[in-house]
């Protein structure tokens, strides 16, 4: 299996699966199928399914996801040093990471992540079954977050997490959010712990 790798030699670019007629499904075995370094990338209408490692890895630059799905991967998206993420109308379901962030991991040195109209369902990880952050802040706007295990679906580390009109289901015997320095809940449903 071969990964698609983009590096700093490329200007910002986009991959639009809708141009293929019905969207594009990317299945990876053994490698992260999409590795992005030092460039801004926009992905539209792509389905990442059954990847045996994280489906997308971004380092340096912003990754924008629109109408994408991440289903049954060994982790969804990882944003590394000097990178950020914007996800719109995306679904992250049944992903399972061996470490943190079953759906999304904001690694050390990451900047920020924003999620709007996204669904996180039944993702699993040791910390932050849906989203975990080592660095950077994140915001959820009109999202639904359902845990896949007993730990908090959102782990903010020592960082800021904001929620607006977001439903967060509390796992049995756990908390909904492992809060960082600031957690603001505005017109959100569900439970959260600080």
XYZ file of N, CA, C and O in Angstrom:
776
model
N 0.837 -1.169 0.000
C 0.000 0.000 0.000
C 0.885 1.236 0.000
O 1.918 1.267 0.644
N 0.494 2.265 -0.706
C 1.283 3.477 -0.827
C 0.503 4.667 -0.312
O -0.697 4.767 -0.523
N 1.189 5.574 0.345
C 0.563 6.785 0.862
C 0.674 7.895 -0.173
O 1.622 7.939 -0.955
N -0.298 8.789 -0.153
C -0.217 10.032 -0.929
C 0.453 11.024 -0.003
O -0.013 11.274 1.105
N 1.577 11.585 -0.429
C 2.322 12.504 0.409
C 2.408 13.859 -0.269
O 2.739 13.949 -1.446
N 2.078 14.912 0.481
C 2.214 16.274 -0.026
C 3.182 16.999 0.884
O 3.126 16.878 2.095
N 4.128 17.750 0.290
C 5.074 18.465 1.131
C 5.108 19.935 0.763
O 4.299 20.409 -0.020
N 6.069 20.664 1.324
C 6.128 22.120 1.182
C 6.374 22.590 -0.247
O 6.277 23.780 -0.513
N 6.672 21.727 -1.168
C 6.881 22.134 -2.545
C 5.565 22.451 -3.251
O 5.544 23.045 -4.314
N 4.465 22.033 -2.650
C 3.162 22.258 -3.262
C 2.495 23.505 -2.701
O 2.576 23.772 -1.503
N 1.810 24.286 -3.573
C 0.995 25.385 -3.043
C -0.256 24.784 -2.400
O -0.520 23.585 -2.545
N -1.041 25.597 -1.697
C -2.294 25.053 -1.160
C -3.099 24.385 -2.277
O -3.149 24.877 -3.404
N -3.702 23.233 -1.983
C -4.454 22.520 -3.009
C -5.666 21.850 -2.407
O -5.838 21.816 -1.195
N -6.517 21.308 -3.270
C -7.710 20.609 -2.802
C -7.893 19.302 -3.549
O -7.423 19.135 -4.673
N -8.563 18.373 -2.873
C -8.983 17.122 -3.482
C -10.491 17.063 -3.299
O -10.975 17.090 -2.164
N -11.221 17.023 -4.397
C -12.680 17.049 -4.340
C -13.219 15.726 -4.879
O -13.187 15.470 -6.072
N -13.709 14.884 -3.982
C -14.246 13.590 -4.372
C -15.544 13.685 -5.145
O -15.914 12.757 -5.863
N -16.248 14.811 -5.016
C -17.511 14.977 -5.728
C -17.292 15.028 -7.238
O -18.162 14.656 -8.015
N -16.106 15.450 -7.643
C -15.788 15.474 -9.078
C -15.829 14.080 -9.680
O -15.949 13.915 -10.885
N -15.726 13.053 -8.833
C -15.772 11.676 -9.316
C -17.212 11.185 -9.476
O -17.439 10.056 -9.877
N -18.168 12.025 -9.138
C -19.567 11.658 -9.310
C -20.279 11.298 -8.024
O -21.318 11.809 -7.720
N -19.718 10.397 -7.232
C -20.374 9.945 -6.003
C -19.477 10.056 -4.791
O -19.754 9.457 -3.761
N -18.412 10.748 -4.869
C -17.452 10.768 -3.779
C -16.419 9.680 -3.993
O -16.572 8.814 -4.841
N -15.365 9.741 -3.233
C -14.268 8.800 -3.371
C -14.035 8.140 -2.014
O -14.046 8.810 -0.984
N -13.846 6.828 -2.012
C -13.521 6.104 -0.784
C -12.056 5.732 -0.813
O -11.560 5.182 -1.798
N -11.358 6.060 0.292
C -9.934 5.764 0.407
C -9.766 4.724 1.501
O -10.187 4.933 2.636
N -9.180 3.599 1.155
C -8.937 2.516 2.101
C -7.428 2.321 2.177
O -6.767 2.189 1.150
N -6.881 2.328 3.397
C -5.435 2.187 3.546
C -5.086 0.976 4.376
O -5.790 0.621 5.293
N -3.985 0.337 4.044
C -3.538 -0.826 4.796
C -2.058 -0.674 5.100
O -1.244 -0.635 4.189
N -1.728 -0.543 6.383
C -0.330 -0.509 6.783
C 0.314 0.860 6.826
O 1.312 1.040 7.469
N -0.248 1.858 6.123
C 0.321 3.202 6.135
C -0.812 4.211 6.288
O -1.968 3.901 6.052
N -0.450 5.436 6.685
C -1.415 6.528 6.680
C -1.602 6.923 5.224
O -0.653 7.359 4.576
N -2.820 6.754 4.660
C -3.001 6.968 3.229
C -2.743 8.401 2.752
O -2.323 8.604 1.631
N -2.969 9.398 3.616
C -2.784 10.785 3.194
C -1.907 11.495 4.216
O -2.335 11.758 5.341
N -0.654 11.775 3.825
C 0.310 12.430 4.706
C 0.624 13.806 4.138
O 1.138 13.911 3.030
N 0.321 14.859 4.916
C 0.435 16.228 4.437
C 1.414 16.993 5.305
O 1.291 17.005 6.523
N 2.382 17.655 4.684
C 3.396 18.382 5.429
C 3.618 19.760 4.835
O 3.909 19.886 3.655
N 3.448 20.799 5.674
C 3.835 22.154 5.297
C 3.000 22.827 4.235
O 3.457 23.773 3.611
N 1.801 22.383 4.003
C 0.954 23.046 3.012
C -0.501 22.999 3.471
O -0.895 22.119 4.223
N -1.297 23.967 3.049
C -2.719 23.974 3.354
C -3.445 23.096 2.349
O -3.184 23.177 1.145
N -4.349 22.264 2.845
C -5.055 21.317 1.986
C -6.541 21.347 2.322
O -6.924 21.407 3.488
N -7.373 21.282 1.290
C -8.818 21.188 1.457
C -9.296 19.870 0.854
O -8.995 19.570 -0.303
N -10.027 19.087 1.647
C -10.554 17.799 1.193
C -12.071 17.850 1.227
O -12.651 18.212 2.258
N -12.712 17.495 0.133
C -14.162 17.520 0.022
C -14.698 16.148 -0.387
O -14.127 15.499 -1.261
N -15.796 15.726 0.211
C -16.533 14.529 -0.207
C -15.646 13.289 -0.338
O -15.718 12.565 -1.312
N -14.795 13.076 0.657
C -13.950 11.887 0.675
C -14.373 10.993 1.836
O -14.769 11.478 2.892
N -14.296 9.699 1.621
C -14.640 8.720 2.648
C -13.394 7.900 2.955
O -12.856 7.244 2.067
N -12.945 7.945 4.206
C -11.799 7.159 4.642
C -12.354 6.004 5.457
O -12.997 6.216 6.474
N -12.113 4.789 4.989
C -12.756 3.626 5.600
C -11.763 2.490 5.790
O -11.056 2.107 4.863
N -11.718 1.945 7.003
C -10.927 0.754 7.266
C -9.426 0.920 7.157
O -8.709 -0.057 6.942
N -8.922 2.137 7.334
C -7.471 2.349 7.284
C -6.845 1.741 8.540
O -7.354 1.925 9.641
N -5.751 1.036 8.392
C -5.132 0.341 9.517
C -4.163 1.229 10.293
O -3.454 0.759 11.175
N -4.109 2.498 9.949
C -3.399 3.513 10.728
C -4.230 4.785 10.597
O -5.297 4.756 9.990
N -3.801 5.886 11.160
C -4.564 7.131 11.013
C -4.817 7.383 9.534
O -3.952 7.178 8.703
N -6.008 7.847 9.223
C -6.385 8.056 7.827
C -5.666 9.252 7.212
O -5.236 9.209 6.061
N -5.533 10.344 7.986
C -4.891 11.561 7.487
C -3.958 12.098 8.561
O -4.336 12.177 9.734
N -2.739 12.480 8.166
C -1.789 13.115 9.078
C -1.365 14.450 8.470
O -0.910 14.488 7.324
N -1.535 15.535 9.222
C -1.195 16.887 8.760
C -0.135 17.452 9.685
O -0.262 17.383 10.901
N 0.909 18.035 9.114
C 1.940 18.692 9.907
C 2.350 19.977 9.198
O 2.816 19.940 8.067
N 2.146 21.118 9.843
C 2.484 22.405 9.239
C 1.481 22.777 8.163
O 1.462 22.188 7.102
N 0.599 23.711 8.443
C -0.437 24.107 7.507
C -1.805 23.705 8.022
O -1.927 22.958 8.988
N -2.819 24.229 7.387
C -4.193 23.936 7.799
C -4.834 22.893 6.898
O -4.662 22.918 5.680
N -5.578 22.010 7.531
C -6.345 20.992 6.837
C -7.815 21.364 6.977
O -8.306 21.555 8.084
N -8.506 21.490 5.851
C -9.940 21.752 5.858
C -10.649 20.531 5.302
O -10.329 20.071 4.207
N -11.599 20.001 6.073
C -12.408 18.854 5.663
C -13.842 19.314 5.499
O -14.383 19.959 6.384
N -14.461 18.974 4.385
C -15.860 19.317 4.179
C -16.588 18.103 3.614
O -16.167 17.534 2.608
N -17.661 17.704 4.312
C -18.490 16.582 3.871
C -17.682 15.299 3.696
O -17.886 14.548 2.751
N -16.763 15.056 4.614
C -15.944 13.837 4.596
C -16.413 12.890 5.694
O -17.032 13.304 6.660
N -16.101 11.605 5.525
C -16.403 10.645 6.579
C -15.176 9.800 6.876
O -14.382 9.487 5.981
N -15.039 9.457 8.158
C -13.945 8.628 8.643
C -14.600 7.504 9.429
O -15.155 7.728 10.500
N -14.571 6.292 8.882
C -15.306 5.175 9.473
C -14.417 3.942 9.617
O -13.817 3.487 8.646
N -14.341 3.428 10.842
C -13.642 2.173 11.082
C -12.157 2.204 10.846
O -11.566 1.190 10.473
N -11.525 3.346 11.080
C -10.077 3.467 10.903
C -9.365 3.267 12.237
O -9.967 3.378 13.300
N -8.074 3.020 12.184
C -7.251 2.969 13.397
C -6.837 4.399 13.729
O -5.672 4.766 13.723
N -7.824 5.238 13.975
C -7.630 6.669 14.201
C -8.014 7.441 12.947
O -7.772 6.993 11.830
N -8.667 8.584 13.144
C -9.123 9.389 12.012
C -8.051 10.335 11.509
O -7.293 10.021 10.596
N -7.950 11.524 12.132
C -7.055 12.585 11.684
C -6.072 12.912 12.799
O -6.445 12.953 13.968
N -4.823 13.179 12.423
C -3.846 13.694 13.383
C -3.246 14.980 12.844
O -2.768 15.021 11.709
N -3.291 16.027 13.657
C -2.655 17.293 13.308
C -1.446 17.471 14.196
O -1.545 17.422 15.417
N -0.297 17.659 13.572
C 0.957 17.766 14.302
C 1.445 19.189 14.416
O 0.672 20.145 14.406
N 2.752 19.339 14.489
C 3.409 20.616 14.721
C 2.965 21.696 13.734
O 2.950 21.471 12.523
N 2.582 22.852 14.266
C 2.213 24.035 13.483
C 1.093 23.756 12.489
O 1.078 24.264 11.375
N 0.142 22.909 12.877
C -0.971 22.610 11.975
C -2.294 22.844 12.686
O -2.370 22.903 13.907
N -3.329 22.988 11.890
C -4.664 23.187 12.425
C -5.682 22.465 11.566
O -5.367 21.962 10.478
N -6.919 22.416 12.059
C -7.966 21.652 11.389
C -9.280 22.408 11.430
O -9.661 22.958 12.461
N -9.968 22.427 10.307
C -11.339 22.909 10.215
C -12.147 21.783 9.592
O -11.810 21.310 8.504
N -13.197 21.320 10.292
C -14.039 20.235 9.773
C -15.488 20.705 9.719
O -16.029 21.169 10.724
N -16.091 20.581 8.543
C -17.469 21.011 8.317
C -18.290 19.841 7.795
O -17.891 19.186 6.830
N -19.426 19.564 8.420
C -20.345 18.514 7.955
C -19.660 17.161 7.797
O -19.875 16.459 6.818
N -18.826 16.805 8.749
C -18.086 15.545 8.672
C -18.621 14.534 9.692
O -19.203 14.911 10.704
N -18.400 13.265 9.401
C -18.780 12.185 10.303
C -17.537 11.383 10.664
O -16.775 10.980 9.784
N -17.366 11.157 11.978
C -16.271 10.347 12.496
C -16.927 9.233 13.298
O -17.458 9.487 14.389
N -16.936 8.014 12.783
C -17.652 6.923 13.454
C -16.818 5.649 13.511
O -16.148 5.291 12.536
N -16.864 4.998 14.661
C -16.263 3.679 14.849
C -14.757 3.631 14.565
O -14.233 2.612 14.146
N -14.069 4.752 14.797
C -12.612 4.768 14.682
C -12.024 4.373 16.030
O -12.608 4.659 17.078
N -10.871 3.725 16.030
C -10.287 3.250 17.278
C -8.771 3.438 17.245
O -8.078 2.774 16.484
N -8.288 4.365 18.074
C -6.849 4.621 18.141
C -6.253 3.917 19.347
O -6.884 3.829 20.397
N -5.038 3.422 19.214
C -4.388 2.738 20.336
C -3.941 3.723 21.407
O -3.735 3.345 22.549
N -3.803 4.996 21.071
C -3.415 6.019 22.035
C -4.556 6.995 22.257
O -5.657 6.612 22.623
N -4.314 8.263 22.016
C -5.302 9.324 22.241
C -6.029 9.695 20.956
O -5.509 9.531 19.859
N -7.243 10.238 21.131
C -7.992 10.790 20.005
C -8.435 9.770 18.987
O -7.826 9.644 17.933
N -9.509 9.045 19.282
C -10.010 8.038 18.353
C -10.384 8.611 16.999
O -10.082 8.037 15.963
N -11.036 9.782 16.994
C -11.413 10.427 15.738
C -10.381 11.464 15.320
O -9.956 11.504 14.169
N -9.972 12.321 16.276
C -9.028 13.404 15.973
C -8.033 13.549 17.116
O -8.424 13.601 18.287
N -6.758 13.646 16.758
C -5.703 13.908 17.732
C -4.974 15.181 17.329
O -4.470 15.288 16.215
N -4.958 16.141 18.240
C -4.171 17.358 18.058
C -2.877 17.131 18.844
O -2.851 17.248 20.056
N -1.805 16.783 18.134
C -0.526 16.430 18.763
C 0.207 17.668 19.260
O -0.213 18.799 19.020
N 1.343 17.436 19.894
C 2.172 18.524 20.407
C 2.524 19.504 19.294
O 2.892 19.102 18.197
N 2.369 20.782 19.587
C 2.698 21.827 18.624
C 1.564 22.221 17.703
O 1.695 23.138 16.905
N 0.415 21.545 17.783
C -0.712 21.901 16.918
C -1.311 23.229 17.381
O -1.115 23.667 18.509
N -2.042 23.872 16.487
C -2.533 25.221 16.742
C -3.970 25.219 17.249
O -4.243 25.635 18.368
N -4.914 24.772 16.428
C -6.328 24.824 16.795
C -7.140 23.908 15.892
O -6.711 23.554 14.796
N -8.339 23.562 16.381
C -9.282 22.788 15.573
C -10.677 23.340 15.795
O -11.041 23.703 16.919
N -11.444 23.415 14.717
C -12.839 23.857 14.794
C -13.700 22.847 14.052
O -13.358 22.417 12.943
N -14.809 22.463 14.687
C -15.731 21.484 14.120
C -17.113 22.113 14.053
O -17.608 22.630 15.059
N -17.746 22.084 12.887
C -19.103 22.621 12.732
C -19.976 21.576 12.045
O -19.583 21.005 11.023
N -21.134 21.316 12.636
C -22.091 20.343 12.090
C -21.451 18.975 11.874
O -21.687 18.330 10.863
N -20.648 18.547 12.825
C -19.976 17.249 12.732
C -20.590 16.262 13.723
O -21.127 16.660 14.755
N -20.498 14.978 13.379
C -20.966 13.912 14.257
C -19.796 13.014 14.616
O -19.038 12.586 13.745
N -19.665 12.750 15.922
C -18.652 11.839 16.442
C -19.408 10.710 17.138
O -20.117 10.962 18.122
N -19.300 9.484 16.640
C -20.083 8.380 17.203
C -19.227 7.131 17.403
O -18.549 6.675 16.483
N -19.242 6.624 18.615
C -18.643 5.325 18.952
C -17.156 5.216 18.624
O -16.651 4.155 18.325
N -16.429 6.322 18.715
C -14.978 6.279 18.534
C -14.341 5.834 19.849
O -14.905 6.051 20.920
N -13.170 5.221 19.768
C -12.509 4.708 20.974
C -11.035 5.087 20.986
O -10.386 5.119 19.947
N -10.544 5.359 22.200
C -9.128 5.640 22.429
C -8.894 5.599 23.929
O -9.847 5.624 24.706
N -7.631 5.557 24.336
C -7.348 5.540 25.766
C -7.645 6.885 26.419
O -8.002 6.941 27.584
N -7.506 7.974 25.672
C -7.831 9.329 26.140
C -8.557 10.048 25.025
O -8.112 10.035 23.883
N -9.682 10.680 25.354
C -10.429 11.411 24.334
C -10.920 10.496 23.237
O -10.370 10.478 22.145
N -11.955 9.727 23.526
C -12.415 8.751 22.535
C -12.798 9.409 21.214
O -12.606 8.826 20.160
N -13.294 10.649 21.258
C -13.591 11.371 20.012
C -12.424 12.284 19.637
O -11.825 12.144 18.578
N -12.101 13.235 20.522
C -11.071 14.229 20.219
C -10.165 14.401 21.430
O -10.647 14.531 22.559
N -8.860 14.412 21.190
C -7.887 14.665 22.248
C -6.894 15.717 21.769
O -6.570 15.782 20.581
N -6.443 16.537 22.715
C -5.507 17.588 22.368
C -4.323 17.600 23.318
O -4.498 17.618 24.536
N -3.120 17.592 22.767
C -1.910 17.800 23.551
C -1.591 19.293 23.569
O -1.095 19.825 24.550
N -1.891 19.955 22.469
C -1.701 21.407 22.327
C -2.853 21.955 21.496
O -3.547 21.227 20.801
N -2.997 23.264 21.523
C -4.011 23.916 20.705
C -5.386 23.876 21.342
O -5.685 23.042 22.174
N -6.201 24.815 20.943
C -7.571 24.880 21.449
C -8.513 24.283 20.420
O -8.142 24.081 19.274
N -9.753 23.979 20.847
C -10.735 23.563 19.860
C -12.122 24.046 20.211
O -12.426 24.369 21.353
N -12.954 24.113 19.152
C -14.329 24.584 19.284
C -15.253 23.635 18.536
O -14.909 23.139 17.458
N -16.416 23.393 19.139
C -17.452 22.548 18.547
C -18.708 23.396 18.385
O -19.195 23.963 19.367
N -19.237 23.475 17.177
C -20.431 24.261 16.901
C -21.450 23.351 16.215
O -21.154 22.780 15.165
N -22.612 23.198 16.814
C -23.686 22.353 16.263
C -23.196 20.927 15.981
O -23.404 20.392 14.899
N -22.526 20.329 16.939
C -22.000 18.971 16.778
C -22.734 17.998 17.700
O -23.374 18.404 18.663
N -22.619 16.721 17.386
C -23.124 15.650 18.238
C -21.952 14.744 18.563
O -21.240 14.292 17.668
N -21.766 14.492 19.879
C -20.622 13.691 20.320
C -21.144 12.569 21.214
O -21.669 12.820 22.291
N -20.999 11.334 20.735
C -21.460 10.152 21.462
C -20.242 9.282 21.752
O -19.511 8.915 20.825
N -19.994 8.928 23.027
C -18.790 8.163 23.359
C -18.849 6.727 22.860
O -19.915 6.165 22.626
N -17.667 6.146 22.718
C -17.577 4.748 22.307
C -16.983 3.868 23.384
O -16.821 2.688 23.217
N -16.631 4.456 24.496
C -16.037 3.704 25.601
C -16.413 4.358 26.905
O -17.345 5.150 26.975
N -15.650 4.070 27.947
C -15.985 4.596 29.265
C -15.266 5.901 29.583
O -15.556 6.536 30.582
N -14.309 6.316 28.743
C -13.607 7.556 29.033
C -14.281 8.745 28.343
O -15.132 8.583 27.486
N -13.888 9.938 28.754
C -14.481 11.167 28.212
C -14.268 11.237 26.704
O -13.159 11.021 26.218
N -15.319 11.557 25.935
C -15.145 11.665 24.486
C -14.283 12.859 24.066
O -13.683 12.848 23.010
N -14.216 13.895 24.917
C -13.391 15.063 24.604
C -12.372 15.257 25.713
O -12.722 15.406 26.876
N -11.087 15.261 25.348
C -10.016 15.497 26.301
C -9.231 16.715 25.844
O -8.540 16.679 24.827
N -9.361 17.799 26.604
C -8.739 19.061 26.217
C -7.314 19.208 26.741
O -6.667 20.209 26.462
N -6.816 18.238 27.485
C -5.473 18.384 28.044
C -5.441 19.636 28.908
O -6.333 19.872 29.703
N -4.460 20.474 28.739
C -4.389 21.742 29.468
C -4.823 22.904 28.610
O -4.366 24.021 28.787
N -5.714 22.650 27.659
C -6.051 23.658 26.657
C -7.514 24.073 26.717
O -8.299 23.519 27.464
N -7.871 25.017 25.886
C -9.218 25.558 25.863
C -10.119 24.737 24.952
O -9.706 24.310 23.876
N -11.364 24.546 25.397
C -12.371 23.863 24.583
C -13.675 24.651 24.699
O -14.087 25.022 25.800
N -14.296 24.926 23.565
C -15.534 25.703 23.522
C -16.617 24.897 22.827
O -16.345 24.210 21.836
N -17.851 25.017 23.309
C -18.974 24.261 22.767
C -20.156 25.202 22.574
O -20.527 25.917 23.493
N -20.751 25.191 21.391
C -21.937 25.999 21.107
C -22.979 25.095 20.461
O -22.701 24.473 19.430
N -24.150 25.001 21.058
C -25.231 24.165 20.528
C -24.734 22.765 20.165
O -24.945 22.281 19.069
N -24.056 22.152 21.097
C -23.456 20.837 20.880
C -23.996 19.841 21.901
O -24.064 20.139 23.085
N -24.376 18.674 21.411
C -24.843 17.597 22.270
C -23.658 16.697 22.595
O -22.998 16.181 21.692
N -23.381 16.524 23.898
C -22.291 15.664 24.328
C -22.882 14.619 25.271
O -23.384 14.956 26.336
N -22.820 13.375 24.873
C -23.329 12.299 25.724
C -22.241 11.878 26.694
O -21.086 11.688 26.310
N -22.611 11.738 27.945
C -21.673 11.323 28.982
C -21.563 9.805 28.989
O -22.571 9.114 29.016
N -20.336 9.263 28.963
C -20.197 7.804 29.013
C -20.595 7.278 30.390
O -20.499 7.995 31.388
N -21.004 6.057 30.442
C -21.395 5.433 31.700
C -20.219 5.428 32.673
O -19.154 4.908 32.372
N -20.415 6.062 33.813
C -19.377 6.084 34.832
C -18.244 7.048 34.562
O -17.256 7.058 35.286
N -18.341 7.888 33.531
C -17.261 8.819 33.204
C -17.748 10.243 33.087
O -18.862 10.572 33.484
N -16.915 11.090 32.557
C -17.274 12.483 32.325
C -17.360 12.730 30.823
O -16.778 11.990 30.024
N -18.065 13.778 30.447
C -18.209 14.107 29.034
C -16.977 14.820 28.494
O -16.566 14.612 27.361
N -16.388 15.685 29.326
C -15.250 16.492 28.887
C -14.187 16.496 29.976
O -14.492 16.771 31.139
N -12.958 16.169 29.611
C -11.818 16.401 30.488
C -11.310 17.782 30.125
O -10.708 17.978 29.079
N -11.640 18.753 30.975
C -11.431 20.150 30.627
C -9.998 20.597 30.809
O -9.269 20.075 31.647
N -9.651 21.597 30.024
C -8.343 22.221 30.118
C -8.440 23.473 30.963
O -9.190 23.528 31.936
N -7.712 24.500 30.558
C -7.671 25.734 31.329
C -9.002 26.470 31.292
O -9.388 27.090 32.255
N -9.706 26.430 30.171
C -10.986 27.109 30.046
C -11.933 26.229 29.254
O -11.586 25.745 28.185
N -13.106 26.017 29.787
C -14.130 25.313 29.039
C -15.398 26.153 29.090
O -15.915 26.417 30.162
N -15.832 26.607 27.937
C -17.047 27.407 27.872
C -18.117 26.590 27.180
O -17.910 26.063 26.096
N -19.269 26.469 27.831
C -20.397 25.754 27.240
C -21.491 26.773 27.019
O -21.966 27.372 27.976
N -21.849 26.982 25.787
C -22.875 27.962 25.457
C -24.038 27.265 24.767
O -23.869 26.717 23.686
N -25.188 27.259 25.378
C -26.393 26.667 24.795
C -26.162 25.234 24.337
O -26.606 24.847 23.265
N -25.432 24.477 25.126
C -25.178 23.083 24.768
C -26.010 22.148 25.615
O -26.428 22.492 26.710
N -26.256 20.977 25.088
C -27.015 19.956 25.793
C -26.073 18.866 26.252
O -25.007 18.687 25.685
N -26.473 18.143 27.269
C -25.632 17.047 27.737
C -24.931 17.437 29.022
O -25.217 18.459 29.618
N -24.008 16.630 29.442
C -23.299 16.894 30.686
C -21.833 17.105 30.406
O -21.304 16.636 29.418
N -21.188 17.832 31.287
C -19.755 18.028 31.164
C -19.203 18.252 32.541
O -19.895 18.650 33.438
N -17.932 17.954 32.698
C -17.273 18.065 33.990
C -16.026 18.901 33.848
O -15.364 18.860 32.830
N -15.737 19.669 34.877
C -14.516 20.488 34.821
C -13.523 20.047 35.844
O -13.832 19.605 36.887
